[in-house]
Amino acid sequence: QVQVVESGGGLVQARGSLRLSCTASGFNFYDFAMGWFRQAPGKEREGVACINWSGTLPYYAESVKGRFTVSRDNAKKLLYMQMDNLETEDKAMYYCAAEPLVSSATYCTVADYNHWGQGTQVTVSS
């Protein structure tokens, strides 16, 4: 059974940093594309950063380019997202997602993923 569990959220001041982690279990992590998504109150869930099975093709939403870094450790079955220079607009529930896909491309829309965690809250104060 595919399971992903997020951790690392919290309250941080604007321009601060947080690192989110996603722990995977129940599947061959190496065969899955992974992604970070977020949903703010009243808004649709959106792709923030995704990464292909080998970790060689990260994708970033325009709003986080240059500030967020996604990475994965296939041996430890962990997905990370380092978030620097956080803005108040980054406040949202952040979700880890997984999808079995070994591809030369990286996909990062909600429709591309079928396995989701429960989310971790990120709050950025001004």
PDB file of C-alpha atoms in Angstrom:
ATOM      1  CA  GLN A   1       0.000   0.000   0.000  1.00  0.00           C
ATOM      2  CA  VAL A   2       1.436   3.320  -1.095  1.00  0.00           C
ATOM      3  CA  GLN A   3       1.851   5.676   1.838  1.00  0.00           C
ATOM      4  CA  VAL A   4       3.488   9.068   2.049  1.00  0.00           C
ATOM      5  CA  VAL A   5       3.738  11.160   5.199  1.00  0.00           C
ATOM      6  CA  GLU A   6       4.758  14.803   5.278  1.00  0.00           C
ATOM      7  CA  SER A   7       6.645  16.560   8.046  1.00  0.00           C
ATOM      8  CA  GLY A   8       8.505  19.787   8.645  1.00  0.00           C
ATOM      9  CA  GLY A   9       5.787  22.370   8.367  1.00  0.00           C
ATOM     10  CA  GLY A  10       5.385  25.161  10.876  1.00  0.00           C
ATOM     11  CA  LEU A  11       5.321  28.882  11.493  1.00  0.00           C
ATOM     12  CA  VAL A  12       8.092  31.017  10.085  1.00  0.00           C
ATOM     13  CA  GLN A  13       8.615  34.706   9.478  1.00  0.00           C
ATOM     14  CA  ALA A  14       8.786  36.115   5.981  1.00  0.00           C
ATOM     15  CA  ARG A  15      12.218  35.625   4.366  1.00  0.00           C
ATOM     16  CA  GLY A  16      12.771  32.623   6.628  1.00  0.00           C
ATOM     17  CA  SER A  17      13.323  28.991   5.664  1.00  0.00           C
ATOM     18  CA  LEU A  18      11.737  25.600   6.220  1.00  0.00           C
ATOM     19  CA  ARG A  19      12.524  22.119   4.967  1.00  0.00           C
ATOM     20  CA  LEU A  20       9.701  19.728   4.297  1.00  0.00           C
ATOM     21  CA  SER A  21      10.223  15.988   4.257  1.00  0.00           C
ATOM     22  CA  CYS A  22       8.085  13.200   2.859  1.00  0.00           C
ATOM     23  CA  THR A  23       8.595   9.656   4.089  1.00  0.00           C
ATOM     24  CA  ALA A  24       7.480   6.935   1.680  1.00  0.00           C
ATOM     25  CA  SER A  25       6.545   3.360   2.442  1.00  0.00           C
ATOM     26  CA  GLY A  26       4.809   0.415   0.848  1.00  0.00           C
ATOM     27  CA  PHE A  27       6.199   0.850  -2.636  1.00  0.00           C
ATOM     28  CA  ASN A  28       9.372   0.847  -4.696  1.00  0.00           C
ATOM     29  CA  PHE A  29      10.296   4.509  -4.307  1.00  0.00           C
ATOM     30  CA  TYR A  30      12.726   4.329  -7.215  1.00  0.00           C
ATOM     31  CA  ASP A  31       9.887   3.689  -9.667  1.00  0.00           C
ATOM     32  CA  PHE A  32       7.801   6.682  -8.644  1.00  0.00           C
ATOM     33  CA  ALA A  33       7.686  10.304  -9.620  1.00  0.00           C
ATOM     34  CA  MET A  34       7.190  12.524  -6.586  1.00  0.00           C
ATOM     35  CA  GLY A  35       5.779  15.960  -6.064  1.00  0.00           C
ATOM     36  CA  TRP A  36       4.976  18.723  -3.634  1.00  0.00           C
ATOM     37  CA  PHE A  37       1.658  20.489  -3.944  1.00  0.00           C
ATOM     38  CA  ARG A  38      -0.033  23.153  -1.879  1.00  0.00           C
ATOM     39  CA  GLN A  39      -3.510  24.424  -1.234  1.00  0.00           C
ATOM     40  CA  ALA A  40      -4.378  27.733   0.349  1.00  0.00           C
ATOM     41  CA  PRO A  41      -7.862  28.430   1.752  1.00  0.00           C
ATOM     42  CA  GLY A  42     -10.303  29.147  -1.046  1.00  0.00           C
ATOM     43  CA  LYS A  43      -7.839  28.174  -3.744  1.00  0.00           C
ATOM     44  CA  GLU A  44      -7.265  25.092  -5.838  1.00  0.00           C
ATOM     45  CA  ARG A  45      -4.455  22.701  -5.116  1.00  0.00           C
ATOM     46  CA  GLU A  46      -1.426  23.509  -7.240  1.00  0.00           C
ATOM     47  CA  GLY A  47       1.862  21.894  -8.135  1.00  0.00           C
ATOM     48  CA  VAL A  48       4.838  23.520  -6.445  1.00  0.00           C
ATOM     49  CA  ALA A  49       7.790  21.265  -7.223  1.00  0.00           C
ATOM     50  CA  CYS A  50       8.028  17.798  -8.683  1.00  0.00           C
ATOM     51  CA  ILE A  51      10.859  15.458  -9.480  1.00  0.00           C
ATOM     52  CA  ASN A  52      11.233  12.426 -11.680  1.00  0.00           C
ATOM     53  CA  TRP A  53      12.145   8.941 -10.516  1.00  0.00           C
ATOM     54  CA  SER A  54      15.902   9.449 -10.750  1.00  0.00           C
ATOM     55  CA  GLY A  55      15.989  12.943  -9.326  1.00  0.00           C
ATOM     56  CA  THR A  56      17.557  14.409 -12.432  1.00  0.00           C
ATOM     57  CA  LEU A  57      14.597  16.457 -13.685  1.00  0.00           C
ATOM     58  CA  PRO A  58      13.146  18.827 -11.113  1.00  0.00           C
ATOM     59  CA  TYR A  59      10.209  21.025 -12.064  1.00  0.00           C
ATOM     60  CA  TYR A  60       9.217  24.216 -10.274  1.00  0.00           C
ATOM     61  CA  ALA A  61       6.215  26.455 -10.433  1.00  0.00           C
ATOM     62  CA  GLU A  62       7.166  29.966 -11.530  1.00  0.00           C
ATOM     63  CA  SER A  63       6.164  31.395  -8.180  1.00  0.00           C
ATOM     64  CA  VAL A  64       8.822  29.383  -6.311  1.00  0.00           C
ATOM     65  CA  LYS A  65      11.682  29.222  -8.802  1.00  0.00           C
ATOM     66  CA  GLY A  66      14.937  30.296  -7.218  1.00  0.00           C
ATOM     67  CA  ARG A  67      13.508  29.958  -3.695  1.00  0.00           C
ATOM     68  CA  PHE A  68      12.494  26.287  -3.361  1.00  0.00           C
ATOM     69  CA  THR A  69      14.605  23.213  -4.058  1.00  0.00           C
ATOM     70  CA  VAL A  70      13.180  19.715  -4.420  1.00  0.00           C
ATOM     71  CA  SER A  71      15.347  16.640  -3.974  1.00  0.00           C
ATOM     72  CA  ARG A  72      15.020  12.968  -3.213  1.00  0.00           C
ATOM     73  CA  ASP A  73      17.022  10.207  -1.568  1.00  0.00           C
ATOM     74  CA  ASN A  74      15.977   6.966  -3.213  1.00  0.00           C
ATOM     75  CA  ALA A  75      18.007   4.815  -0.820  1.00  0.00           C
ATOM     76  CA  LYS A  76      16.178   6.291   2.182  1.00  0.00           C
ATOM     77  CA  LYS A  77      12.820   6.667   0.414  1.00  0.00           C
ATOM     78  CA  LEU A  78      12.661  10.337   1.265  1.00  0.00           C
ATOM     79  CA  LEU A  79      11.513  13.407  -0.638  1.00  0.00           C
ATOM     80  CA  TYR A  80      12.568  16.879   0.463  1.00  0.00           C
ATOM     81  CA  MET A  81      11.740  20.450  -0.321  1.00  0.00           C
ATOM     82  CA  GLN A  82      13.953  23.210   0.953  1.00  0.00           C
ATOM     83  CA  MET A  83      12.000  26.460   1.071  1.00  0.00           C
ATOM     84  CA  ASP A  84      14.023  29.661   1.380  1.00  0.00           C
ATOM     85  CA  ASN A  85      13.036  33.304   1.349  1.00  0.00           C
ATOM     86  CA  LEU A  86       9.475  32.387   2.219  1.00  0.00           C
ATOM     87  CA  GLU A  87       6.732  34.864   1.435  1.00  0.00           C
ATOM     88  CA  THR A  88       3.345  35.337   3.053  1.00  0.00           C
ATOM     89  CA  GLU A  89       1.833  34.074  -0.203  1.00  0.00           C
ATOM     90  CA  ASP A  90       3.473  30.681   0.453  1.00  0.00           C
ATOM     91  CA  LYS A  91       1.165  30.045   3.393  1.00  0.00           C
ATOM     92  CA  ALA A  92      -0.766  26.860   2.619  1.00  0.00           C
ATOM     93  CA  MET A  93      -1.206  23.203   3.396  1.00  0.00           C
ATOM     94  CA  TYR A  94       1.575  21.339   1.629  1.00  0.00           C
ATOM     95  CA  TYR A  95       1.043  17.831   0.311  1.00  0.00           C
ATOM     96  CA  CYS A  96       3.401  15.128  -0.846  1.00  0.00           C
ATOM     97  CA  ALA A  97       2.247  13.038  -3.787  1.00  0.00           C
ATOM     98  CA  ALA A  98       3.509   9.926  -5.536  1.00  0.00           C
ATOM     99  CA  GLU A  99       2.810   8.249  -8.848  1.00  0.00           C
ATOM    100  CA  PRO A 100       4.409   5.194 -10.472  1.00  0.00           C
ATOM    101  CA  LEU A 101       6.202   6.644 -13.444  1.00  0.00           C
ATOM    102  CA  VAL A 102       9.595   6.081 -14.947  1.00  0.00           C
ATOM    103  CA  SER A 103       9.894   8.737 -17.603  1.00  0.00           C
ATOM    104  CA  SER A 104      12.278  11.159 -19.197  1.00  0.00           C
ATOM    105  CA  ALA A 105       9.873  13.958 -18.353  1.00  0.00           C
ATOM    106  CA  THR A 106       8.539  15.422 -15.112  1.00  0.00           C
ATOM    107  CA  TYR A 107       4.843  15.988 -14.541  1.00  0.00           C
ATOM    108  CA  CYS A 108       3.459  18.314 -11.928  1.00  0.00           C
ATOM    109  CA  THR A 109      -0.296  18.701 -12.082  1.00  0.00           C
ATOM    110  CA  VAL A 110      -2.798  17.348  -9.587  1.00  0.00           C
ATOM    111  CA  ALA A 111      -4.208  15.032 -12.250  1.00  0.00           C
ATOM    112  CA  ASP A 112      -0.815  13.363 -12.695  1.00  0.00           C
ATOM    113  CA  TYR A 113      -0.777  11.938  -9.144  1.00  0.00           C
ATOM    114  CA  ASN A 114      -3.010   9.422  -7.415  1.00  0.00           C
ATOM    115  CA  HIS A 115      -1.321   8.904  -4.046  1.00  0.00           C
ATOM    116  CA  TRP A 116      -1.406  11.704  -1.500  1.00  0.00           C
ATOM    117  CA  GLY A 117      -0.356  12.402   2.030  1.00  0.00           C
ATOM    118  CA  GLN A 118      -2.405  14.190   4.677  1.00  0.00           C
ATOM    119  CA  GLY A 119      -0.461  17.424   4.400  1.00  0.00           C
ATOM    120  CA  THR A 120       1.637  19.655   6.616  1.00  0.00           C
ATOM    121  CA  GLN A 121       0.766  23.263   7.327  1.00  0.00           C
ATOM    122  CA  VAL A 122       3.150  26.073   6.446  1.00  0.00           C
ATOM    123  CA  THR A 123       2.377  29.504   7.873  1.00  0.00           C
ATOM    124  CA  VAL A 124       4.431  32.553   6.981  1.00  0.00           C
ATOM    125  CA  SER A 125       4.025  35.696   9.056  1.00  0.00           C
ATOM    126  CA  SER A 126       4.903  39.174   7.862  1.00  0.00           C
TER     127      SER A 126
END
